[in-house]
JSON list of C-alpha atoms and ligand atoms in Angstrom, two decimals:
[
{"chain": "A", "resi": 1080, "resn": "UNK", "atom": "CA", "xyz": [39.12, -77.53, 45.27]},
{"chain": "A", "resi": 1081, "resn": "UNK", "atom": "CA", "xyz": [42.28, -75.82, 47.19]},
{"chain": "A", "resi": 1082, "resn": "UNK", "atom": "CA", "xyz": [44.84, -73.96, 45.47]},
{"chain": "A", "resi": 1083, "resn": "UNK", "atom": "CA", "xyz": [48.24, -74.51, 46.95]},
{"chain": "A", "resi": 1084, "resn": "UNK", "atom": "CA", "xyz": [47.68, -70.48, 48.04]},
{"chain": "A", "resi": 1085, "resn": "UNK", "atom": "CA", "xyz": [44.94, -71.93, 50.36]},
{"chain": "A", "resi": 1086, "resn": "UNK", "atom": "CA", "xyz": [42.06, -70.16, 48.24]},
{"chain": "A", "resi": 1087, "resn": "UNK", "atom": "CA", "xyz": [38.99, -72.25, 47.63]},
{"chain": "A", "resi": 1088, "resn": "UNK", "atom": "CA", "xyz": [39.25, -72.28, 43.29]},
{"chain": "A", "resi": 1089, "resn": "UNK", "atom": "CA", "xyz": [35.91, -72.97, 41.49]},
{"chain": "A", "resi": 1090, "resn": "UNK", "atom": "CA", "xyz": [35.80, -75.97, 39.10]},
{"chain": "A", "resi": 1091, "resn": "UNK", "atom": "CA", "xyz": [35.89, -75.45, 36.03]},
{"chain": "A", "resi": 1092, "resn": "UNK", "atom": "CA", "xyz": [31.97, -77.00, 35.72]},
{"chain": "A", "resi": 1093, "resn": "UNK", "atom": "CA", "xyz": [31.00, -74.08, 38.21]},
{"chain": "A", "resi": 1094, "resn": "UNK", "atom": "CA", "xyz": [33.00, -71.21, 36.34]},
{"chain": "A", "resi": 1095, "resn": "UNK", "atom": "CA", "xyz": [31.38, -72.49, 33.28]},
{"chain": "A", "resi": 1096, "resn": "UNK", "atom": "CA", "xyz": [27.78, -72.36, 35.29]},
{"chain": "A", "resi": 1097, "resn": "UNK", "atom": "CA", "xyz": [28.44, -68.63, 36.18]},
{"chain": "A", "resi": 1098, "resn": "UNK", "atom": "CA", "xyz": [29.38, -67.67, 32.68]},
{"chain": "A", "resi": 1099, "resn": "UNK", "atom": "CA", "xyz": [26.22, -69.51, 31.23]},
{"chain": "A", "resi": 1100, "resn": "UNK", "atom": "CA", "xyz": [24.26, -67.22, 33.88]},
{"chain": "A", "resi": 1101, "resn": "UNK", "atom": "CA", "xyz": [25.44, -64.12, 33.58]},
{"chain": "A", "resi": 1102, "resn": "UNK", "atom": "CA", "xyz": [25.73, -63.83, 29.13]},
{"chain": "A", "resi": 1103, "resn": "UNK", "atom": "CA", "xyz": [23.11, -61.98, 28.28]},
{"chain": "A", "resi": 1104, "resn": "UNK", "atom": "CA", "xyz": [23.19, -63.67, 25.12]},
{"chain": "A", "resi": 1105, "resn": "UNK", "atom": "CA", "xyz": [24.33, -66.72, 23.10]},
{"chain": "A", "resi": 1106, "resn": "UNK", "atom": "CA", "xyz": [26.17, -64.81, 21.00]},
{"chain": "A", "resi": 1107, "resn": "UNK", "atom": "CA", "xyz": [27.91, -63.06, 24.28]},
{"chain": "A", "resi": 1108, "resn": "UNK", "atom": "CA", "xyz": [28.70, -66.12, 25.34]},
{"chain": "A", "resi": 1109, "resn": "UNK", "atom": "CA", "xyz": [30.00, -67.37, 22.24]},
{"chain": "A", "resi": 1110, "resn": "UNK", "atom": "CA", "xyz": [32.22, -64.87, 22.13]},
{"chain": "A", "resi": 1111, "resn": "UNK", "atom": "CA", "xyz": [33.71, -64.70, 25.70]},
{"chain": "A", "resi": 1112, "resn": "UNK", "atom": "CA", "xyz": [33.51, -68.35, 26.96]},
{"chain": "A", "resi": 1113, "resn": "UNK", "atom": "CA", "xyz": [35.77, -69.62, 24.39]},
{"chain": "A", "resi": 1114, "resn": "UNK", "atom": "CA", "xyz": [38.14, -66.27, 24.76]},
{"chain": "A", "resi": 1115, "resn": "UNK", "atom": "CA", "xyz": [38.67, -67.63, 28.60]},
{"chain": "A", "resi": 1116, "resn": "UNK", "atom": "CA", "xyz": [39.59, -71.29, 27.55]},
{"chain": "A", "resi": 1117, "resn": "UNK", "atom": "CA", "xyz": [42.02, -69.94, 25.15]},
{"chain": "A", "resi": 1118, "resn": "UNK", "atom": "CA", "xyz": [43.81, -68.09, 27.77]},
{"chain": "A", "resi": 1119, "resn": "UNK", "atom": "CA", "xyz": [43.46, -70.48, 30.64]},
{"chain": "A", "resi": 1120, "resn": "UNK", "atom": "CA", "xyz": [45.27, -73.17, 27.55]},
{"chain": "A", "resi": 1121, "resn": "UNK", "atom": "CA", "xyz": [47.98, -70.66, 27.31]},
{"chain": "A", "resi": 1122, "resn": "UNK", "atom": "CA", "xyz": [48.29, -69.99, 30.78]},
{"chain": "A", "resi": 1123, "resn": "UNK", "atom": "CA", "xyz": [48.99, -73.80, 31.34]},
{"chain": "A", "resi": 1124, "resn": "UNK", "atom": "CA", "xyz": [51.15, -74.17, 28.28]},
{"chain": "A", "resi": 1125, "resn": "UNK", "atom": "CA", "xyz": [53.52, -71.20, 29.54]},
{"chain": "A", "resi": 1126, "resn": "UNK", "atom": "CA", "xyz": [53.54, -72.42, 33.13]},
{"chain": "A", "resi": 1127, "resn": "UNK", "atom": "CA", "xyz": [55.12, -75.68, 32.26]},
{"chain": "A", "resi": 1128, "resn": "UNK", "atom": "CA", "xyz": [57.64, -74.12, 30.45]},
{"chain": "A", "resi": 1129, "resn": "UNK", "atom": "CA", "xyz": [58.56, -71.25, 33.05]},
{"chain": "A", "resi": 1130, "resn": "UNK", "atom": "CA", "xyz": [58.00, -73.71, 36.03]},
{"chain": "A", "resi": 1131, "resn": "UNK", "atom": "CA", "xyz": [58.95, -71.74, 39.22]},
{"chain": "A", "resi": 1132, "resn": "UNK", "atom": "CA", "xyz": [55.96, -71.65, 41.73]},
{"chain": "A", "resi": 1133, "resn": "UNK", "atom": "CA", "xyz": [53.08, -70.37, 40.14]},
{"chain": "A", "resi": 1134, "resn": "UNK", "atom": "CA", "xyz": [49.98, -71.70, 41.37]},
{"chain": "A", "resi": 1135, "resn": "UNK", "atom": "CA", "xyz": [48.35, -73.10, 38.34]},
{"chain": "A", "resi": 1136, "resn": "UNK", "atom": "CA", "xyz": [44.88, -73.53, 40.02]},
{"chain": "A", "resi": 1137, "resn": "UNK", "atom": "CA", "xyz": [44.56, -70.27, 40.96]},
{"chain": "A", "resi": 1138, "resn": "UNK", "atom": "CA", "xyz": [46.02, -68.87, 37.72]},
{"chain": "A", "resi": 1139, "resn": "UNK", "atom": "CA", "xyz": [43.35, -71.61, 35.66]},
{"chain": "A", "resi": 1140, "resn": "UNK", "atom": "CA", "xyz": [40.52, -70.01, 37.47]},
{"chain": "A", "resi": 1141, "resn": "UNK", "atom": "CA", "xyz": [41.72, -66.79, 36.88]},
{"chain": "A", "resi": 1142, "resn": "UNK", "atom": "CA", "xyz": [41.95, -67.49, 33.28]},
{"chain": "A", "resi": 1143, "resn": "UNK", "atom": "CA", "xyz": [38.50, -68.92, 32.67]},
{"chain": "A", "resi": 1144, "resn": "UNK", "atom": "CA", "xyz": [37.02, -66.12, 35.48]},
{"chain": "A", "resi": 1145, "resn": "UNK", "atom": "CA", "xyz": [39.30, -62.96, 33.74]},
{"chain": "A", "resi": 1146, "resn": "UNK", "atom": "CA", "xyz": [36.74, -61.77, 31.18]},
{"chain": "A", "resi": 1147, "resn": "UNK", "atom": "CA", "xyz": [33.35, -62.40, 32.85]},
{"chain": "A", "resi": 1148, "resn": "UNK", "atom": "CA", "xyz": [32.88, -58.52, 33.16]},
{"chain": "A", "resi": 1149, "resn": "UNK", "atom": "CA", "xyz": [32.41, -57.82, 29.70]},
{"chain": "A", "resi": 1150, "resn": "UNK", "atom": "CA", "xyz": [28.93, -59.68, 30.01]},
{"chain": "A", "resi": 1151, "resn": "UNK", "atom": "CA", "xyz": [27.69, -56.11, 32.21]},
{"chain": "A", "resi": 1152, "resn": "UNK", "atom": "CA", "xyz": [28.83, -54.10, 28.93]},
{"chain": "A", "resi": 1153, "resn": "UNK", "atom": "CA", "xyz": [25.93, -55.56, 26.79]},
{"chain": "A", "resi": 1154, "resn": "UNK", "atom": "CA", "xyz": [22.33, -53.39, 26.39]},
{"chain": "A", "resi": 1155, "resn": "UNK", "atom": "CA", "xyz": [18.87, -54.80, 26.13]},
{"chain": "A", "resi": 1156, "resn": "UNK", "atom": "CA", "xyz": [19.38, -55.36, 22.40]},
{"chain": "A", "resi": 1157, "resn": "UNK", "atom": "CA", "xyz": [22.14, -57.28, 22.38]},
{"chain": "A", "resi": 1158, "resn": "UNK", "atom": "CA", "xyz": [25.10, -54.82, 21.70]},
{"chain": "A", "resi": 1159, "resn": "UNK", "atom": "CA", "xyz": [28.47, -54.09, 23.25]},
{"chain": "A", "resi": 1160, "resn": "UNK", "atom": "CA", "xyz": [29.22, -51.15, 24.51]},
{"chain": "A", "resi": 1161, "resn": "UNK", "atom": "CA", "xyz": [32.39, -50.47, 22.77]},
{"chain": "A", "resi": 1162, "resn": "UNK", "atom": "CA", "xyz": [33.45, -46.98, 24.24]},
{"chain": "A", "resi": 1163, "resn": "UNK", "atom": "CA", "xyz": [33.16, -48.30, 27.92]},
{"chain": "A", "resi": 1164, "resn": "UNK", "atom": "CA", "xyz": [34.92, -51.68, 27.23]},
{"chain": "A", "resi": 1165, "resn": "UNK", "atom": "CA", "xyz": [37.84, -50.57, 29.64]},
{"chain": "A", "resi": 1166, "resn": "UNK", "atom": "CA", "xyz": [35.50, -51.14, 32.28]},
{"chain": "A", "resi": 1167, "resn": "UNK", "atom": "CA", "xyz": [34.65, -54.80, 31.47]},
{"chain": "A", "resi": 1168, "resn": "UNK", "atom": "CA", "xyz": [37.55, -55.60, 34.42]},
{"chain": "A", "resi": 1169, "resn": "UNK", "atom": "CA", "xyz": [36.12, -53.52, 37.19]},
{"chain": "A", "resi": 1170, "resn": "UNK", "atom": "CA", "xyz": [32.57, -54.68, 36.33]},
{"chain": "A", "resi": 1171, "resn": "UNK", "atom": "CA", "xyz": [34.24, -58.27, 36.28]},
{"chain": "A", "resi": 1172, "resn": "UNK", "atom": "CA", "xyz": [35.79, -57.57, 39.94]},
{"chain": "A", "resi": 1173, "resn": "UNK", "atom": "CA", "xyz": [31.97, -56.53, 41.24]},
{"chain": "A", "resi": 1174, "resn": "UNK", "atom": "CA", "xyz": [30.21, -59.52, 39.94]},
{"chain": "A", "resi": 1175, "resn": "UNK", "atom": "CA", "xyz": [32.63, -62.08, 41.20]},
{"chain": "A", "resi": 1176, "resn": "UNK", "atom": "CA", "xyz": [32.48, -60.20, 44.25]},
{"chain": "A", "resi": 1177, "resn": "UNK", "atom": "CA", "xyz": [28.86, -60.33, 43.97]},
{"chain": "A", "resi": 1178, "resn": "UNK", "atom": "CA", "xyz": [29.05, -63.50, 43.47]},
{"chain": "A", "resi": 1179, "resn": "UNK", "atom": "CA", "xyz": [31.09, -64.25, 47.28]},
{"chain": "A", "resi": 1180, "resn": "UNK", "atom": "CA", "xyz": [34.39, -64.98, 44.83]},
{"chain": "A", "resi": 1181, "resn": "UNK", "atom": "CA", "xyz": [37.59, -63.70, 47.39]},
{"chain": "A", "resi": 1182, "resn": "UNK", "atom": "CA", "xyz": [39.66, -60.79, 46.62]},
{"chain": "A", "resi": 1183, "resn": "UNK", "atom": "CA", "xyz": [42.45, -62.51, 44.46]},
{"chain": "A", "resi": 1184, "resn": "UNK", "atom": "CA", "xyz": [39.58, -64.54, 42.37]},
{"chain": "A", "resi": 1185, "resn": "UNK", "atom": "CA", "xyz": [38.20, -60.80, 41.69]},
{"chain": "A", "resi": 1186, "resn": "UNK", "atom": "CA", "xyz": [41.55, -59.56, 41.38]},
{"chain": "A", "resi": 1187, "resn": "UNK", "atom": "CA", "xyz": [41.64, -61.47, 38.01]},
{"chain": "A", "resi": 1188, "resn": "UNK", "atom": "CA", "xyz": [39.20, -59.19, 36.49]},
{"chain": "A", "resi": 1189, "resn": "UNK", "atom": "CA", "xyz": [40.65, -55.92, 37.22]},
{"chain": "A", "resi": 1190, "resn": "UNK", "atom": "CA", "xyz": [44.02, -56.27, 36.86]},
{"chain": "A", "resi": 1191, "resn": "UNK", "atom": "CA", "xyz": [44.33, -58.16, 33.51]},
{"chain": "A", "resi": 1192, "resn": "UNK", "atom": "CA", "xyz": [44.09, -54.92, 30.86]},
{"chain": "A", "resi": 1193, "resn": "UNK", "atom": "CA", "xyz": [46.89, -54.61, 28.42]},
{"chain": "A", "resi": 1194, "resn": "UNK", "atom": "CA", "xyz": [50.15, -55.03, 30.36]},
{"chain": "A", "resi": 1195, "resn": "UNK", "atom": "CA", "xyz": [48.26, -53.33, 33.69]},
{"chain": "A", "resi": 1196, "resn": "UNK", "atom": "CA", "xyz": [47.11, -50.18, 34.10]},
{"chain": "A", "resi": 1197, "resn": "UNK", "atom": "CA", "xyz": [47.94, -47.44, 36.89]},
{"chain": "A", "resi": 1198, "resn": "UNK", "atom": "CA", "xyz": [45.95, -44.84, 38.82]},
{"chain": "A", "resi": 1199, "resn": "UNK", "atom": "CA", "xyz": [48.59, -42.64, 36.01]},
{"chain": "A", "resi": 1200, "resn": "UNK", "atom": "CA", "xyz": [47.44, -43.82, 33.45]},
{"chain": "A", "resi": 1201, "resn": "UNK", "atom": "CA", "xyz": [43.97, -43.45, 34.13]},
{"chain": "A", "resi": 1202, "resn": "UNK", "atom": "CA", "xyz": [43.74, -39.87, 35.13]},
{"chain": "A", "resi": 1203, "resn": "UNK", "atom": "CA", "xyz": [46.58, -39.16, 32.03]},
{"chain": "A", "resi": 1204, "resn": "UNK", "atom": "CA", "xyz": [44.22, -41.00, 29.27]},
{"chain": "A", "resi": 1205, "resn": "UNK", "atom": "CA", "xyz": [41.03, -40.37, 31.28]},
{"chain": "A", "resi": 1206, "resn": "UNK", "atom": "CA", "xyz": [39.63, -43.69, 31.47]},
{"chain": "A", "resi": 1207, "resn": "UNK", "atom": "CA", "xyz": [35.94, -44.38, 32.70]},
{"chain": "A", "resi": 1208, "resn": "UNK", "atom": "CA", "xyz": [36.95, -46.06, 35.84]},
{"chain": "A", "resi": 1209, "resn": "UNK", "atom": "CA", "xyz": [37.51, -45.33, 39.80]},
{"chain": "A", "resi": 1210, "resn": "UNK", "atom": "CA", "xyz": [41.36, -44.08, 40.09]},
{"chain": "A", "resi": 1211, "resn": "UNK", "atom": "CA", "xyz": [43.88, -46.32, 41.09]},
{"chain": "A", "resi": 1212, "resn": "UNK", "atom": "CA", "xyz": [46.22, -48.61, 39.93]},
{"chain": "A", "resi": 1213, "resn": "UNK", "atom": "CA", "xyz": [44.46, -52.09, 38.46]},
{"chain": "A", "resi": 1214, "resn": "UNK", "atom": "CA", "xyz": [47.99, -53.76, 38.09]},
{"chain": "A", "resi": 1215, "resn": "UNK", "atom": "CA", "xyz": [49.07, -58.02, 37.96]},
{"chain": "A", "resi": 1216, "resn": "UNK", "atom": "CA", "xyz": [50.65, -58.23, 41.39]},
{"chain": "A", "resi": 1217, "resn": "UNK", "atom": "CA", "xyz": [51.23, -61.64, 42.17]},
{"chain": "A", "resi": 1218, "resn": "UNK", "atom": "CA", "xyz": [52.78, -64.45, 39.47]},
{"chain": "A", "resi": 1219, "resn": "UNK", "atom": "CA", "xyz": [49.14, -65.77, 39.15]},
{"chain": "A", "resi": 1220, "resn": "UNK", "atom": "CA", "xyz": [47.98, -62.48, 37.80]},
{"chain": "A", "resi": 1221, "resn": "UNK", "atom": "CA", "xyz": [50.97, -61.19, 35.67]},
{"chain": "A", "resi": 1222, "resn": "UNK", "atom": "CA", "xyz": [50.26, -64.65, 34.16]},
{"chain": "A", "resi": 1223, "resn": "UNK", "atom": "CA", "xyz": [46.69, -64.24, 32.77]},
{"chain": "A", "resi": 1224, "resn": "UNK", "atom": "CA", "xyz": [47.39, -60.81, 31.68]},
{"chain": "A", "resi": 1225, "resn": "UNK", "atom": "CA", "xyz": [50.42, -62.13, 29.33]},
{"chain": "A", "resi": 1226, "resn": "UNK", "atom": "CA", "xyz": [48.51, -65.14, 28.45]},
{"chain": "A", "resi": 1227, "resn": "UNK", "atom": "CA", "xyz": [45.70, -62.94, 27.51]},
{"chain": "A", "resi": 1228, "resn": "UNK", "atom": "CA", "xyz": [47.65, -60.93, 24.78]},
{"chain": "A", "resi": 1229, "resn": "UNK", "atom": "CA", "xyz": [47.75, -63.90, 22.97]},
{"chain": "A", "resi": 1230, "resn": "UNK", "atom": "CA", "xyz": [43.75, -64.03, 21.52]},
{"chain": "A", "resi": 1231, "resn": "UNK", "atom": "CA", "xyz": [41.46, -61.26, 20.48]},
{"chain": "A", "resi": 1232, "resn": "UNK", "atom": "CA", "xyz": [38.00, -61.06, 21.13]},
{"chain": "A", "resi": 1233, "resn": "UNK", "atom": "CA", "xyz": [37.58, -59.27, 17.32]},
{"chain": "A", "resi": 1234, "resn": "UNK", "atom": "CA", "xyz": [35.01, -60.24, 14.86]},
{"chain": "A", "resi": 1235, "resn": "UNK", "atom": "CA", "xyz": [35.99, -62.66, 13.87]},
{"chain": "A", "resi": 1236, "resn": "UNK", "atom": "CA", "xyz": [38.44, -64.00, 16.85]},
{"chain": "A", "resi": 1237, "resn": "UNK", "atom": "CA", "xyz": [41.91, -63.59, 16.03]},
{"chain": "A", "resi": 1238, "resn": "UNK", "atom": "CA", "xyz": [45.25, -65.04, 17.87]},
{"chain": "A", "resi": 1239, "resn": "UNK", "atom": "CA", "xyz": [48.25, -62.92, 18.18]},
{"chain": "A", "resi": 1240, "resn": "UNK", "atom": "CA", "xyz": [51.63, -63.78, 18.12]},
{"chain": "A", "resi": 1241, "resn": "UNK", "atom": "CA", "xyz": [54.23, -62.34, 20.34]},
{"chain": "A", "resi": 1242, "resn": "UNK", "atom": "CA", "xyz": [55.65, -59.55, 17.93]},
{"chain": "A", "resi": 1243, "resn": "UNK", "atom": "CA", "xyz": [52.10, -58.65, 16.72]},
{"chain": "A", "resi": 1244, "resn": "UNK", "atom": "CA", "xyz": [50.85, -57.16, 20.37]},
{"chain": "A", "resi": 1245, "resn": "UNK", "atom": "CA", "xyz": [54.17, -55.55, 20.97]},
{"chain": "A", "resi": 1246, "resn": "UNK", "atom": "CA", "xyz": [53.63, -53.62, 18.02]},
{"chain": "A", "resi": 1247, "resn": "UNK", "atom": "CA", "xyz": [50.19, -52.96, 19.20]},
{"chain": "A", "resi": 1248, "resn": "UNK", "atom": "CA", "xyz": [51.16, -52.01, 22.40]},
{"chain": "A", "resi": 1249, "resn": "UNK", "atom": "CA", "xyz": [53.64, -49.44, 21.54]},
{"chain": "A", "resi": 1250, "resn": "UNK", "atom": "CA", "xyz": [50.98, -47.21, 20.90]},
{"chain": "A", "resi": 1251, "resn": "UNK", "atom": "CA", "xyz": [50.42, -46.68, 24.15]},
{"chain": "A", "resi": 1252, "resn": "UNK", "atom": "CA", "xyz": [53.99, -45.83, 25.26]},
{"chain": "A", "resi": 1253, "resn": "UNK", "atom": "CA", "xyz": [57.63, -47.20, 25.90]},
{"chain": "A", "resi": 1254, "resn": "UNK", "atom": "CA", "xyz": [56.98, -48.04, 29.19]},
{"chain": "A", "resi": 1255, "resn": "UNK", "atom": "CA", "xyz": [54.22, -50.34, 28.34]},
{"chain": "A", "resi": 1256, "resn": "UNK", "atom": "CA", "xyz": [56.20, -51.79, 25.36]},
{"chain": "A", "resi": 1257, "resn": "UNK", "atom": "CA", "xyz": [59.07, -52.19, 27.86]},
{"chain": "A", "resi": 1258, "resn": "UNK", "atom": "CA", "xyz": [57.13, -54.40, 30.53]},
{"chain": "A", "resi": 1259, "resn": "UNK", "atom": "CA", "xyz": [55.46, -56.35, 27.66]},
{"chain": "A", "resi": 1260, "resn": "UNK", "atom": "CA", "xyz": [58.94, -57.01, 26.97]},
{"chain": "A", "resi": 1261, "resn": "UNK", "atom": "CA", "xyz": [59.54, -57.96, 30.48]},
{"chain": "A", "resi": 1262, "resn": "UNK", "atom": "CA", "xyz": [56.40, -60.76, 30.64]},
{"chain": "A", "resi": 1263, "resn": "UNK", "atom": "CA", "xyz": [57.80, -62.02, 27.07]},
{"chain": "A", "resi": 1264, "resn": "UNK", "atom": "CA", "xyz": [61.34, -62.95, 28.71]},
{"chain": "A", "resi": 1265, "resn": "UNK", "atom": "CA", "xyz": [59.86, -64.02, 32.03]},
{"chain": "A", "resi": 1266, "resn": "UNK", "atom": "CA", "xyz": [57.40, -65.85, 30.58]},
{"chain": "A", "resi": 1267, "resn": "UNK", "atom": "CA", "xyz": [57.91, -67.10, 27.07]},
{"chain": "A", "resi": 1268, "resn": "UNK", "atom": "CA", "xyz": [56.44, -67.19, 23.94]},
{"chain": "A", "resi": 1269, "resn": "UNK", "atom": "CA", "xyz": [53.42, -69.69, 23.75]},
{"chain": "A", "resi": 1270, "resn": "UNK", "atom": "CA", "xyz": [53.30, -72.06, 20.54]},
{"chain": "A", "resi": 1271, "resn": "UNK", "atom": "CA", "xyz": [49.38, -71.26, 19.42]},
{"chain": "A", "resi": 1272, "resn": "UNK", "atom": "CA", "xyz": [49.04, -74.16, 16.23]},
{"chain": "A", "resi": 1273, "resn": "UNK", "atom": "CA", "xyz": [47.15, -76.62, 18.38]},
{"chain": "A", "resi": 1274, "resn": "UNK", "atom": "CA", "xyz": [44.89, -73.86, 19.24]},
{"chain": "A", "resi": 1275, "resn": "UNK", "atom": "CA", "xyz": [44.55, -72.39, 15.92]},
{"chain": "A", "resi": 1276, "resn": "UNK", "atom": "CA", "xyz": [43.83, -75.82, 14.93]},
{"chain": "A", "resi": 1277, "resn": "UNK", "atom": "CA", "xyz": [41.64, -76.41, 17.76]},
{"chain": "A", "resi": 1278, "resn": "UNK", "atom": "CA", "xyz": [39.22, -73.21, 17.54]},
{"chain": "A", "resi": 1279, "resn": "UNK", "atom": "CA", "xyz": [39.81, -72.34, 13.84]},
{"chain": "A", "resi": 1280, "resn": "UNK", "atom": "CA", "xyz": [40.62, -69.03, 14.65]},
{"chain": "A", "resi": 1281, "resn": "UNK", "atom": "CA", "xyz": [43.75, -67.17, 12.25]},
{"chain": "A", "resi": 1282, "resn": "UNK", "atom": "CA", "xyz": [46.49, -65.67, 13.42]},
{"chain": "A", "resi": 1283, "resn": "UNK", "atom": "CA", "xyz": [46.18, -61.62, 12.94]},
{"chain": "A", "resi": 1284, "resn": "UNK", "atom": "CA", "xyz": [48.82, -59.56, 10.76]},
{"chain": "B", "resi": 2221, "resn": "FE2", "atom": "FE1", "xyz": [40.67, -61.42, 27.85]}
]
């Protein structure tokens, strides 16, 4: 299918093909698969309240595509690598790159942590990845990443509401608590009881 951007979007079948192919386990799967409906359900949920002209094809795809890097975090037996899970959206970038997935398909991957991260912030906190700045650019993007602070890939799964990650995300500094801020006014605050309901998953505290 074409996006209205002119960018060839996967179907959802084939999306769902390449995560079955590249979870190293059930259990990987299990945990990430359902993560990227959530968010793609969000995604569409805010964009008919916000409207304007986001691409909703492109940002769907993005959605379902966003977290497909944490599958390259897992070892031989099974386990997460925890301390490198920064990287899961730079790993994500090279496999759907990999994978013959254009630049602003890729672009999902990398530039969906917290509310973005810049070439700043990783030399300042010394994160494990290439420097530069792995921020949401277009509306597409800026829309996963907020749709994304919604659900938690915890044990066991959590949603979040609104106030809960801007608490969270305070910790890492006024700025980012200012342009979480920015994405909640821009782009609303999602209504997450047909998806609790849906996936059985509570609410965190
Ligand atoms: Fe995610």
């Amino acid at each position: 299918m074409s996006a209205p951007s002119g960018i060839r979007v996967p179907s959802d079948k084939e999306i769902l093909r390449l995560h079955e192919k590249h979870a190293p386990t059930s259990e990987a799967f299990g945990l990430v698969y359902p993560h990227c409906e959530i968010v793609c359900a969000v995604a569409e949920q805010l964009q008919e309240r916000a409207g304007s002209g986001i691409d909703i094809e492109l940002a769907r795809a993005g959605a379902l595509l966003h977290d497909i890097g944490v599958y390259r975090l897992y070892d031989e037996a099974g386990r997460l690598d925890h301390d490198n899970y920064v990287r899961h959206g730079v790993l994500g970038h090279e496999l759907l790159a990999g994978e013959g997935f254009p630049e602003p398909l890729c672009r999902f991957a990398s530039c969906h942590t917290g509310v973005g991260l810049s070439a700043g912030d990783v030399i300042g906190q010394g994160l494990p990845l290439p420097p530069g700045d792995y921020l949401a650019e277009t509306d597409e993007e800026a829309l996963v990443m907020y749709a994304d602070k919604f659900h938690s890939k915890t044990s066991p799964p959590r949603f979040l509401t609104a106030d809960a990650y801007a608490a969270r995300v305070r910790r890492f500094g006024e700025d980012k608590a200012r342009a979480f801020g920015e994405l909640r006014r821009r782009f609303g605050e999602p209504d997450l009881a047909a998806l609790r309901a849906a996936y059985g998953h509570q609410v965190a505290e």
